[in-house]
Coordinates of C-alpha atoms and ligand atoms in Angstrom, one line a residue:
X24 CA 28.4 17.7 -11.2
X25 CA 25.1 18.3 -9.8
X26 CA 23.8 17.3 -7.0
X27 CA 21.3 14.2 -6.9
X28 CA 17.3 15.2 -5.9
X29 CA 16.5 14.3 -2.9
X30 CA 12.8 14.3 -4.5
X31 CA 12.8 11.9 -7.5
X32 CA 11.2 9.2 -5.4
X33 CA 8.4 11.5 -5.1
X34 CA 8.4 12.4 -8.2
X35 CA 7.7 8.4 -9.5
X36 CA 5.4 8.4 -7.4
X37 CA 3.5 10.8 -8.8
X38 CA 4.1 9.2 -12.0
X39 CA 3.3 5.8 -10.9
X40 CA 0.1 7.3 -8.8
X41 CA -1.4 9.0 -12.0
X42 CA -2.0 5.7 -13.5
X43 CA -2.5 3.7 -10.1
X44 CA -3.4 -0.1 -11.7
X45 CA -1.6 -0.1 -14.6
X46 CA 1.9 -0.9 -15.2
X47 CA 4.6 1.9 -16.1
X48 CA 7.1 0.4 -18.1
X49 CA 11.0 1.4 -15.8
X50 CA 12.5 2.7 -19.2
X51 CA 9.6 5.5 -19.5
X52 CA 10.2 6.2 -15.8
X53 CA 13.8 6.6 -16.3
X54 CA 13.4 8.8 -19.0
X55 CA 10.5 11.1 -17.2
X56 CA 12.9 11.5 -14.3
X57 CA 15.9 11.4 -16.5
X58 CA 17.7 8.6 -14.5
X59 CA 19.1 5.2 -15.6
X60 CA 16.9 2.3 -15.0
X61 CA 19.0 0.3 -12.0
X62 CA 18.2 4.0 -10.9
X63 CA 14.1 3.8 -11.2
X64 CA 14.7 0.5 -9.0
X65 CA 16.5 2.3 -6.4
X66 CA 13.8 4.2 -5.7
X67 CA 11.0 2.2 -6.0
X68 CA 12.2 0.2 -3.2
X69 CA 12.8 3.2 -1.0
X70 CA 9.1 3.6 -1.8
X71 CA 8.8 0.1 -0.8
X72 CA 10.5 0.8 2.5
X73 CA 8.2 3.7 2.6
X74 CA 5.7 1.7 2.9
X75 CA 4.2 1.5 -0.3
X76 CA 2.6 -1.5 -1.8
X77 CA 4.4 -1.9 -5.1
X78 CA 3.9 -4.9 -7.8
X79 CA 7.6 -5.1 -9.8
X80 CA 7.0 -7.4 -13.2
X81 CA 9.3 -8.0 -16.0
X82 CA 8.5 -6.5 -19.4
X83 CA 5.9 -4.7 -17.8
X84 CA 7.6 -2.3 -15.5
X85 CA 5.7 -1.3 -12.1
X86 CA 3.1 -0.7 -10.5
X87 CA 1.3 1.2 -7.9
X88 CA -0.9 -1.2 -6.0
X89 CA -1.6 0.6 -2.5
X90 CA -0.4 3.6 -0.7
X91 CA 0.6 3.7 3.1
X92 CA -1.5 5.8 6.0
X93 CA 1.7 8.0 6.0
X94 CA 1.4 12.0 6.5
X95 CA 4.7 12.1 4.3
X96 CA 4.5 15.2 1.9
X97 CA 3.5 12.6 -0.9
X98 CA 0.5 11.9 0.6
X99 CA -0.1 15.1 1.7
X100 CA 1.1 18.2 -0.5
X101 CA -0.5 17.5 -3.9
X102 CA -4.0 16.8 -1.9
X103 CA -4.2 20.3 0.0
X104 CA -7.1 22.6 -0.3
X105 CA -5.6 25.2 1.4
X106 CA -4.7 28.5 0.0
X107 CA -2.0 29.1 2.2
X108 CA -2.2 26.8 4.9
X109 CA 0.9 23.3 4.9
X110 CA 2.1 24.5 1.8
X111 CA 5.4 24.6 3.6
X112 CA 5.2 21.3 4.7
X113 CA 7.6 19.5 7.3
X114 CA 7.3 16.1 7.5
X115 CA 9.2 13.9 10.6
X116 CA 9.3 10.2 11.4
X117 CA 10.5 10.6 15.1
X118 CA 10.8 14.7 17.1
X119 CA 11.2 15.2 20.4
X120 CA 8.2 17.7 20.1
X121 CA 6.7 19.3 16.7
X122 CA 6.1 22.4 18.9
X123 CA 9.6 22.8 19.6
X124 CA 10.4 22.2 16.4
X125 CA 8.0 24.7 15.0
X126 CA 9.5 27.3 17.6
X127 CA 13.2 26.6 16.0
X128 CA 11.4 26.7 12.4
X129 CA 9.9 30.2 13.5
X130 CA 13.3 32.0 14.8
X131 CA 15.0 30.7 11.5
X132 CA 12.3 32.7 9.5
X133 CA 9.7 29.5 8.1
X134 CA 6.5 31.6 6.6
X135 CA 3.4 32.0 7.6
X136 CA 1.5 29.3 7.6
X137 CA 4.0 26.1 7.9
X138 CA 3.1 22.9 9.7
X139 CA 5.5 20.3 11.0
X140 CA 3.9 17.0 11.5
X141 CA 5.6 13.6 13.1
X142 CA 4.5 10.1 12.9
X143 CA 5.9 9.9 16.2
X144 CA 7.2 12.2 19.7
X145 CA 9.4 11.2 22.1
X146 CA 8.6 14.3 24.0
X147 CA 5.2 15.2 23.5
X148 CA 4.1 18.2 25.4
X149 CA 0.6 19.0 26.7
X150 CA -0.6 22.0 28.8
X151 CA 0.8 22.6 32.2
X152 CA 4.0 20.9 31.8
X153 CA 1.8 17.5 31.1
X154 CA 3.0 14.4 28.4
X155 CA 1.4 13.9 25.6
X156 CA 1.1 9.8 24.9
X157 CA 2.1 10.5 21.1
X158 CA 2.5 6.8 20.4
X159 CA 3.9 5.8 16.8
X160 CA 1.4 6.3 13.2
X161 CA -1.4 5.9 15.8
X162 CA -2.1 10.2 15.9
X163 CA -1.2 13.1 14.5
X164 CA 1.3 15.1 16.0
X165 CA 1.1 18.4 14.6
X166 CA 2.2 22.1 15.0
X167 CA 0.9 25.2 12.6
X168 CA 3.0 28.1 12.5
X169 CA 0.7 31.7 12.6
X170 CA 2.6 34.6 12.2
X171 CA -0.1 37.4 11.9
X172 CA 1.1 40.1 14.2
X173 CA -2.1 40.3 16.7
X174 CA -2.5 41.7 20.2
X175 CA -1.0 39.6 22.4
X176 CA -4.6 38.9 24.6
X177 CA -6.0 38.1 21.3
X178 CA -3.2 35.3 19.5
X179 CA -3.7 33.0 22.4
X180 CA -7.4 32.8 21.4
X181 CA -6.2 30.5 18.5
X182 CA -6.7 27.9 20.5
X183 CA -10.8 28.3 20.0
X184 CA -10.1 28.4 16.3
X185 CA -8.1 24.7 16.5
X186 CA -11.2 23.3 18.8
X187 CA -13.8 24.9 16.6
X188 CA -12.0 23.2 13.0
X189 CA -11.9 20.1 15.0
X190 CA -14.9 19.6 16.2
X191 CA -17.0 20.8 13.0
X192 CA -14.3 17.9 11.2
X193 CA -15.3 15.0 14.0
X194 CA -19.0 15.8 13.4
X195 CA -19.6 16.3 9.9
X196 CA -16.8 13.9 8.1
X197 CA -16.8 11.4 10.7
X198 CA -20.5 11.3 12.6
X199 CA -19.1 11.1 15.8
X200 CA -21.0 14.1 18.3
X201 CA -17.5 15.8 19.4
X202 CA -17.5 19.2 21.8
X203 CA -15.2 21.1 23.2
X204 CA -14.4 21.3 27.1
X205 CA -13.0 24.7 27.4
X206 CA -10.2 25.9 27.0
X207 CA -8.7 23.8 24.2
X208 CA -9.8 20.0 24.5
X209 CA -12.0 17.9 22.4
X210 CA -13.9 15.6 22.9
X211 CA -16.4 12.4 21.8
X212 CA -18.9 10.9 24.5
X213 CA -17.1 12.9 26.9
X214 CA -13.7 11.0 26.3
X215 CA -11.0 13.4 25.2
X216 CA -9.9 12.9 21.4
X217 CA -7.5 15.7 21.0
X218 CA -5.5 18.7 22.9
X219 CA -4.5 21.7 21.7
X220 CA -1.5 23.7 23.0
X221 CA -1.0 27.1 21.8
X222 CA 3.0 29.3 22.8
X223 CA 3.4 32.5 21.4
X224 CA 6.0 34.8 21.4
X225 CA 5.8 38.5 21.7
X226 CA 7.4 42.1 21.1
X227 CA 5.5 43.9 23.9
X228 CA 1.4 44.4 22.6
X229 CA 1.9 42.4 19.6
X230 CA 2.2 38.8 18.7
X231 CA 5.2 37.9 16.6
X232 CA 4.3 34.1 15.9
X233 CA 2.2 31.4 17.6
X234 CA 2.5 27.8 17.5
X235 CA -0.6 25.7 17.7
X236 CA 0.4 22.6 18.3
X237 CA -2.5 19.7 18.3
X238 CA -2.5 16.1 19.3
X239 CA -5.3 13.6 17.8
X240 CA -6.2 10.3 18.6
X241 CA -6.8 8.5 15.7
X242 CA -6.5 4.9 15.4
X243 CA -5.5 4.5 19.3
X244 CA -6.5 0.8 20.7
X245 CA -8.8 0.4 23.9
X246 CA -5.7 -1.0 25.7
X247 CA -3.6 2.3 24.5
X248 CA -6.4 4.7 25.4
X249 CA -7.1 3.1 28.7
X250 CA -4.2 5.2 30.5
X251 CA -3.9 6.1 33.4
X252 CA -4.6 9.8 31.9
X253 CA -5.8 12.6 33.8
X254 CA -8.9 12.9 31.8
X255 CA -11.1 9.5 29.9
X256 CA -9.6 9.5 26.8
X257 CA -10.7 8.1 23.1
X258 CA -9.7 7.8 19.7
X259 CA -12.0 8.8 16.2
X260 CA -11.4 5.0 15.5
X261 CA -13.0 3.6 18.8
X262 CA -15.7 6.2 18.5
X263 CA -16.7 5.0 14.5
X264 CA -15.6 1.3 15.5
X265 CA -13.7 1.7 12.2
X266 CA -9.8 2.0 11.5
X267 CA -9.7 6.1 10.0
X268 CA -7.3 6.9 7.5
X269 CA -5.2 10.0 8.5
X270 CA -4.5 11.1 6.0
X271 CA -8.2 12.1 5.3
X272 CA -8.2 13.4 8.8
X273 CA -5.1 16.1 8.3
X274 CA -6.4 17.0 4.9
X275 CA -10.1 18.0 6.2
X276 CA -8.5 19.3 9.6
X277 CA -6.3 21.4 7.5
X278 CA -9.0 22.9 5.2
X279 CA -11.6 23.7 8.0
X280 CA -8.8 25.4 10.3
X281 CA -7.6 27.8 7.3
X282 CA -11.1 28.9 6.9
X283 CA -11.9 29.2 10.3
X284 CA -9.2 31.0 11.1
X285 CA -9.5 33.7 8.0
X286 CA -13.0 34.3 10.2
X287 CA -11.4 34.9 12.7
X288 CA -8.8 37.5 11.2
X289 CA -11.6 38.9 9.3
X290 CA -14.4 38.8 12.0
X291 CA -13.0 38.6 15.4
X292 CA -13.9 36.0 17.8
X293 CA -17.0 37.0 18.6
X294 CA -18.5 36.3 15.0
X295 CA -17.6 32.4 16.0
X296 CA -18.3 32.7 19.8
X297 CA -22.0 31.5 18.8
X298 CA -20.8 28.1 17.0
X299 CA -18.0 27.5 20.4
X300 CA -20.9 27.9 22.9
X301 CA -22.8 25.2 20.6
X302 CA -20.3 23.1 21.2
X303 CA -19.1 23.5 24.1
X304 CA -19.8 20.6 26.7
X305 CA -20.2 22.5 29.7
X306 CA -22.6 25.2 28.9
X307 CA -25.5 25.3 31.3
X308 CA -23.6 22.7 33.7
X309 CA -22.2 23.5 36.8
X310 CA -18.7 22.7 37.0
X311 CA -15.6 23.0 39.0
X312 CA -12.0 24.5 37.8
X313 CA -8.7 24.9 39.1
X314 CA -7.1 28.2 38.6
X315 CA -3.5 27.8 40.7
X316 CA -4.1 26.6 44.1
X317 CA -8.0 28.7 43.6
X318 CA -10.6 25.8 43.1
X319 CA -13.9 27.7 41.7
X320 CA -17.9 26.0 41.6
X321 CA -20.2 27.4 39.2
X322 CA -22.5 27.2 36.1
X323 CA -20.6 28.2 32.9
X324 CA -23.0 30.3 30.9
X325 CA -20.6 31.7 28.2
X326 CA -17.2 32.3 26.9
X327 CA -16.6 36.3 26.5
X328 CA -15.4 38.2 23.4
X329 CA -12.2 38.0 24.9
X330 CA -12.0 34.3 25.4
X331 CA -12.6 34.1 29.5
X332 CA -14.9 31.4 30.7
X333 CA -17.8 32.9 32.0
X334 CA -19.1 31.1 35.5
X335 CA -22.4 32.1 37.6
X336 CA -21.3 30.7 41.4
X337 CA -24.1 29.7 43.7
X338 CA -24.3 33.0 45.4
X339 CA -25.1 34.9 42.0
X340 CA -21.4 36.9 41.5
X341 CA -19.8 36.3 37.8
X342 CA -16.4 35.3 37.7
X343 CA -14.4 35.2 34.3
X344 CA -12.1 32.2 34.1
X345 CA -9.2 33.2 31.7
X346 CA -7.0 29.5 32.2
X347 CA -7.6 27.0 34.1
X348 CA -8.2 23.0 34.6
X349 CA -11.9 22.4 34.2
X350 CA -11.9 19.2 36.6
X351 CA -15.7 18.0 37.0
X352 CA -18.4 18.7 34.8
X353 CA -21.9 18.0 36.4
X354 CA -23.3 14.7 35.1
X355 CA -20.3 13.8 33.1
X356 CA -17.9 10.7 33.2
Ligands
BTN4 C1 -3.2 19.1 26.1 O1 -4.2 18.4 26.0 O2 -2.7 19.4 27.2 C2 -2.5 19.6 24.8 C3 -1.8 18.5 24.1 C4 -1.1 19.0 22.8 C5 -0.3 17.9 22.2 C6 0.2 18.4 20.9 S1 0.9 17.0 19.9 C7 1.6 18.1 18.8 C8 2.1 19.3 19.6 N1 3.5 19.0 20.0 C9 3.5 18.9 21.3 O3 4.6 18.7 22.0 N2 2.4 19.1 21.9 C10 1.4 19.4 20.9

């Protein structure tokens, strides 16, 4: 005997989506799927539990009356624009961490290109050993798998290709006037929105894989957002003063970092260092970072083709910045 699928809920779904409104009679579900009809019921109410809004009448069958906010690969998959990018989609309810899921994902062989995404961490890591608040169906909690071999200075710099996706996504889908505060944070009205946090592994000069794993704020509360963090922080749904649907969010997120990253393979950083200085907050400002115990004062007038920040200090000398903690920005919040 064969196995059951662990995918024929999906698979009414998709039934049930392509004529979203209108009752499906159970006996032509059965027979699409090829179950029996107490069957079909099983599985609509795991869609139920699911969270989908489904309207059960006799003689008519069901119907498909409203779908959850859910990044389940339901949602997801069949929407993709991508070429390559989620295809190899891994979907969680609760992880300690997508990253370190991703990392286990990459020494098992996952291809290029896979994303793990949770409704939910218990252990959400941000840079410098920080937590990430990754509070249930509120964000996305995501990690993208790159395995382009690329010199290690270089694979790190994915980081600028997450902020850059970002940001163009905030400003053109969603209005909101989103920058980036170097190295890898975004943010709206100076509040921060998301965080990205790039690990890569190596065989001496050349990356074997990075994980690029990014935290959003989507339809975070004031209460939630109000900390205490480190930094201000915001969601996309404070800054619109509208609830966002994620699942718009990932999708557009997901198309605009797949092109900007084939840019990037293509072009080389530099080719995009133009639109990142745009963006970037603290261009022209003076501002103050941590590196270590080393606290440095200066005006940031440009990111190299290498990724460093660039900082002019009072007494004219440059300094390149290549990680750091950028902890006041002149005239911000
Ligand atoms: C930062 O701002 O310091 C970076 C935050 C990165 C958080 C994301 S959430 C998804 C992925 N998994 C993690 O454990 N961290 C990143």
């Amino acid at each position: 005997m064969s196995a059951p699928k662990t995918t024929t809920h999906l698979e009414i779904l998709r039934l049930l989506r392509d004529r979203q409104g209108c009752f499906v009679s159970g006996t032509a579900l059965a027979q699409r799927v090829a179950i029996s009809r107490p069957g079909v019921w099983k599985h609509i109410n795991r869609l139920k539990q699911m969270g989908y809004e489904i309207e059960s009448r006799s003689g008519l069958g069901y119907m498909l009356v409203a779908v959850p906010d859910s990044l389940a690969p339901g949602e997801i998959v069949s929407n993709l624009t991508t070429r390559w990018l989620a295809h190899n989609y891994h979907h969680l309810e609760t992880i300690g961490s997508t990253n370190d899921y991703a990392l286990i994902l990459a020494a098992k062989g996952a291809p290029n290109g896979a994303l793990v995404v949770a409704e939910q961490q218990t252990k959400g890591r941000g840079r410098l050993q920080r937590e990430w608040m990754s509070s249930p169906s509120r964000g996305i909690y995501l990690s993208l798998l790159l395995k382009d071999p690329l010199p290690v200075s270089v694979a790190p710099q994915s980081s600028y290709i997450g902020a850059l996706a970002l940001v163009k996504m905030l400003r053109e889908q969603f209005a909101v006037p989103a920058t980036i505060k170097w190295p890898n944070d975004v943010l709206i009205n100076g509040r921060k929105v998301a965080g990205i946090l790039t690990e890569m592994q190596s065989d001496q000069d050349f990356s074997r894989f990075c994980v690029v794993g990014i935290g959003i704020n989507v339809n975070h509360s004031r209460e939630e957002m109000a900390g205490p963090f480190r930094y201000p922080a915001t969601s996309i749904a404070l800054e619109t003063g509208c609830a966002v649907k994620r699942q718009t969010v990932l999708l557009e997120f997901l198309s605009r970092f797949e092109h900007e990253y084939e840019r990037f393979l293509d072009l080389g950083l530099l080719a995009l260092l133009p639109e990142i200085e745009k963006y970037t907050e603290m261009m022209g400002k003076t501002i103050t970072v941590v590196c270590g115990n080393r606290e440095i004062i200066g005006e940031a007038h440009g990111i190299s083709s290498e990724g460093a920040l660039l900082l002019m200090r009072e007494d004219g000398s440059q300094e390149s910045v290549w990680a750091g903690d950028v902890v006041r920005i002149e005239g911000a919040l």
